[in-house]
Coordinates of C-alpha atoms and ligand atoms in Angstrom, one line a residue:
M1 CA 0.0 0.1 0.0
P2 CA 1.8 3.1 -1.2
A3 CA 1.8 6.1 1.3
T4 CA 3.0 9.7 1.5
V5 CA 5.7 9.6 4.2
M6 CA 7.0 12.7 5.6
V7 CA 10.6 12.3 6.9
V8 CA 11.7 14.8 9.4
E9 CA 15.4 14.3 9.8
D10 CA 18.2 16.9 10.0
E11 CA 21.2 14.6 9.1
P12 CA 21.2 14.6 5.2
A13 CA 23.0 11.2 4.9
I14 CA 20.2 9.4 7.1
Q15 CA 17.5 11.4 5.3
E16 CA 18.7 10.3 1.9
L17 CA 19.1 6.7 2.9
I18 CA 15.6 6.7 4.3
A19 CA 14.0 8.4 1.3
F20 CA 15.9 6.1 -1.1
N21 CA 14.6 3.0 0.7
L22 CA 11.1 4.2 1.0
K23 CA 10.9 5.0 -2.6
Q24 CA 12.1 1.6 -3.4
A25 CA 9.1 0.4 -1.4
G26 CA 6.8 2.5 -3.4
H27 CA 6.3 5.3 -1.1
F28 CA 6.2 9.0 -1.8
I29 CA 8.5 11.2 0.2
M30 CA 8.1 14.7 1.8
A31 CA 11.5 15.4 3.2
A32 CA 12.0 18.1 5.9
P33 CA 15.2 19.0 7.9
S34 CA 13.3 20.6 10.7
A35 CA 10.1 20.4 12.6
E36 CA 9.5 24.0 11.6
Q37 CA 9.8 23.3 7.8
A38 CA 7.6 20.1 8.4
S39 CA 4.9 22.3 9.9
R40 CA 4.7 24.5 7.0
M41 CA 4.7 21.5 4.5
I42 CA 1.9 19.9 6.4
K43 CA -0.3 22.9 5.9
E44 CA -0.1 22.2 2.1
T45 CA -0.4 18.4 2.1
L46 CA -1.1 15.9 4.9
P47 CA 1.2 12.9 4.8
D48 CA -0.2 9.4 5.6
L49 CA 2.7 9.0 8.2
I50 CA 5.4 10.8 9.7
L51 CA 9.0 9.6 10.6
L52 CA 10.3 12.0 13.2
D53 CA 13.8 12.2 14.3
W54 CA 14.2 13.0 18.1
M55 CA 17.0 15.2 18.0
L56 CA 16.4 18.1 15.9
P57 CA 17.7 21.6 15.7
G58 CA 15.1 24.1 16.8
M59 CA 11.8 22.4 18.0
S60 CA 12.6 18.9 19.1
G61 CA 10.9 15.8 17.6
I62 CA 9.1 15.2 20.9
E63 CA 7.8 18.8 20.9
F64 CA 6.7 18.4 17.4
A65 CA 5.0 15.1 18.1
R66 CA 3.1 16.8 20.8
K67 CA 2.1 19.5 18.5
I68 CA 0.9 17.0 15.8
K69 CA -1.2 15.0 18.3
G70 CA -2.6 18.1 19.8
D71 CA -3.9 19.5 16.6
S72 CA -7.4 18.2 15.4
Y73 CA -6.1 18.7 11.8
T74 CA -3.1 16.4 12.1
K75 CA -3.7 14.2 15.2
A76 CA -4.8 11.3 13.1
I77 CA -1.5 11.1 11.4
P78 CA 0.5 8.1 12.6
V79 CA 4.1 9.1 13.9
I80 CA 7.1 6.9 14.3
M81 CA 10.0 8.4 16.3
L82 CA 13.5 7.8 15.4
T83 CA 15.6 7.5 18.6
A84 CA 19.2 6.9 19.5
R85 CA 20.0 3.5 20.9
G86 CA 19.1 2.6 24.3
E87 CA 17.4 5.7 25.4
E88 CA 14.6 3.7 27.1
Q89 CA 13.2 6.8 28.9
D90 CA 13.0 8.6 25.6
K91 CA 11.0 5.8 24.2
V92 CA 8.4 5.8 27.0
K93 CA 8.2 9.7 26.7
G94 CA 7.8 9.4 23.0
L95 CA 4.9 6.9 23.2
E96 CA 3.3 9.1 26.0
T97 CA 3.1 12.0 23.7
G98 CA 1.0 9.9 21.4
A99 CA 3.9 8.5 18.9
D100 CA 2.5 5.3 17.4
D101 CA 5.9 3.4 17.5
Y102 CA 9.6 4.2 17.6
V103 CA 12.7 2.9 15.7
T104 CA 15.9 2.8 17.2
K105 CA 19.0 4.1 15.3
P106 CA 20.9 2.4 13.6
F107 CA 18.2 0.5 11.9
S108 CA 18.0 -1.5 8.9
P109 CA 15.9 -0.6 5.9
R110 CA 14.0 -3.8 6.4
E111 CA 13.1 -3.1 9.9
L112 CA 11.9 0.4 9.1
N113 CA 9.8 -0.8 6.2
A114 CA 8.3 -3.4 8.5
R115 CA 7.5 -0.9 11.1
I116 CA 5.9 1.4 8.7
K117 CA 3.9 -1.3 7.1
A118 CA 2.7 -2.4 10.5
V119 CA 1.7 1.2 11.4
L120 CA -0.1 1.9 8.3
R121 CA -2.1 -1.3 8.5
R122 CA -3.2 -0.5 11.9
R123 CA -4.0 3.0 11.1
A124 CA -5.3 2.7 7.6
P125 CA -9.1 2.9 7.9
Q126 CA -9.8 2.0 4.2
M127 CA -8.5 -1.5 5.0
T128 CA -11.4 -1.9 7.6
D129 CA -15.1 -2.4 7.3
E130 CA -16.0 0.7 9.4
L131 CA -18.6 2.9 8.2
V132 CA -17.3 6.4 7.3
E133 CA -19.1 9.7 7.3
V134 CA -18.3 13.1 6.2
A135 CA -20.7 16.0 6.2
G136 CA -23.7 14.0 5.9
L137 CA -22.2 11.6 3.3
A138 CA -22.0 8.1 4.6
L139 CA -20.4 5.1 3.1
D140 CA -20.7 1.6 4.5
P141 CA -18.1 -0.8 3.2
L142 CA -19.8 -3.9 4.6
T143 CA -23.1 -3.3 2.6
H144 CA -21.6 -1.2 -0.1
R145 CA -24.2 1.5 0.6
V146 CA -23.7 5.2 0.2
T147 CA -26.2 7.6 1.3
G148 CA -26.2 11.5 1.1
H149 CA -28.3 13.0 4.0
S150 CA -30.0 9.5 4.1
A151 CA -30.9 9.4 0.5
P152 CA -29.3 6.5 -1.4
V153 CA -26.5 7.3 -3.8
T154 CA -25.7 4.9 -6.7
L155 CA -22.1 4.5 -7.6
G156 CA -20.2 2.2 -10.0
P157 CA -17.5 -0.1 -8.3
T158 CA -14.6 2.2 -9.2
E159 CA -16.4 5.3 -8.0
F160 CA -17.2 3.5 -4.7
R161 CA -13.5 2.6 -4.2
L162 CA -12.5 6.1 -5.0
L163 CA -15.0 7.7 -2.6
H164 CA -13.9 5.2 0.0
F165 CA -10.4 6.2 -0.4
F166 CA -11.1 9.9 -0.3
M167 CA -13.4 9.5 2.8
T168 CA -10.8 7.7 4.7
H169 CA -8.0 10.1 3.6
P170 CA -9.7 13.4 3.9
E171 CA -8.1 17.0 3.7
R172 CA -5.1 15.8 1.8
V173 CA -4.3 16.2 -1.9
H174 CA -3.8 13.0 -3.9
S175 CA -2.0 13.1 -7.3
R176 CA -3.5 11.1 -10.2
S177 CA -0.7 8.6 -10.0
Q178 CA -1.2 8.2 -6.2
L179 CA -5.0 7.6 -6.8
L180 CA -4.1 5.1 -9.5
D181 CA -1.9 3.1 -7.0
S182 CA -4.3 3.3 -4.1
V183 CA -7.5 2.9 -5.9
W184 CA -6.8 0.9 -9.1
G185 CA -3.8 -0.9 -7.8
N186 CA -0.8 -1.6 -10.1
Q187 CA -2.6 -2.0 -13.4
A188 CA -0.1 -1.1 -15.9
Y189 CA -2.3 0.1 -18.7
V190 CA -4.4 2.6 -16.9
E191 CA -3.8 6.2 -17.9
E192 CA -3.8 9.1 -15.6
R193 CA -6.8 10.8 -17.4
T194 CA -8.8 7.8 -16.4
V195 CA -8.9 9.3 -12.9
D196 CA -10.4 12.4 -14.3
V197 CA -13.3 10.4 -16.0
H198 CA -14.1 8.6 -12.7
I199 CA -13.9 11.8 -10.7
R200 CA -16.4 13.3 -13.1
R201 CA -18.8 10.3 -12.6
L202 CA -18.3 10.4 -8.8
R203 CA -19.1 14.2 -8.9
R204 CA -22.3 13.6 -11.1
A205 CA -23.4 10.9 -8.6
L206 CA -23.0 13.1 -5.7
E207 CA -24.8 16.3 -7.3
P208 CA -28.3 15.5 -6.0
T209 CA -27.2 16.0 -2.4
R210 CA -24.6 18.7 -3.2
H211 CA -21.8 16.5 -1.9
D212 CA -20.0 16.9 -5.3
A213 CA -18.4 20.1 -3.6
L214 CA -16.5 17.8 -1.2
V215 CA -14.4 16.5 -4.2
Q216 CA -12.1 19.4 -5.0
T217 CA -9.7 19.8 -7.9
I218 CA -6.3 21.2 -6.8
R219 CA -4.7 22.7 -10.0
G220 CA -1.5 21.1 -10.9
A221 CA -1.6 18.7 -8.0
G222 CA -4.5 16.4 -8.0
Y223 CA -7.7 15.9 -6.0
R224 CA -8.9 16.3 -2.4
L225 CA -11.9 15.5 -0.3
S226 CA -12.4 18.5 1.9
Q227 CA -15.3 20.1 3.9
R228 CA -13.2 23.4 3.8
I229 CA -14.0 25.6 0.7
Ligands
CA301 CA1 19.0 14.5 14.4

């Protein structure tokens, strides 16, 4: 499952190593050398997961983790702390601030990938059968039913998966290629403009209850489901 992973790490060599390995594993990377820069980037795009170094110049990793978990806009993003070896106290403190996991340096790329996978699996709501609801639009993965203010909405299978993905990843921008990876899977012959076709169908189906306004086009970047205009 490809994800957008933010890597907050001030040491360029480690940053590069992590980015290289995560790209190999199919993830998209948002690299930030400091918590301050990461904060600015998050305002533009919400990552699916944050890898956060403990020791950072300026705001420390632990302070930043606290900030992420204390803000309703970002608190659902899983955080994996990167800590130096053997600092047991730090691990405890990190988990207390709401970090989802920690990895001790030096770590192997395999270990890091496994941890990321585990956290994403635990936190990825589109892998579960939970009912999701946004602004009166409800989707039930078990019964495949979608309703807008209780009125039934009829969707094709691709539009259903697309909407499910959007509703479980709200407020972040997804590029066409990310949507292809996440919704269509790795089908080699699907072109990016196919995404636009299904977005149009999805919007049309949501028009009667005005929920089409939730599906927003971000010029030059992709699409986003948002309650904010
Ligand atoms: Ca550091």
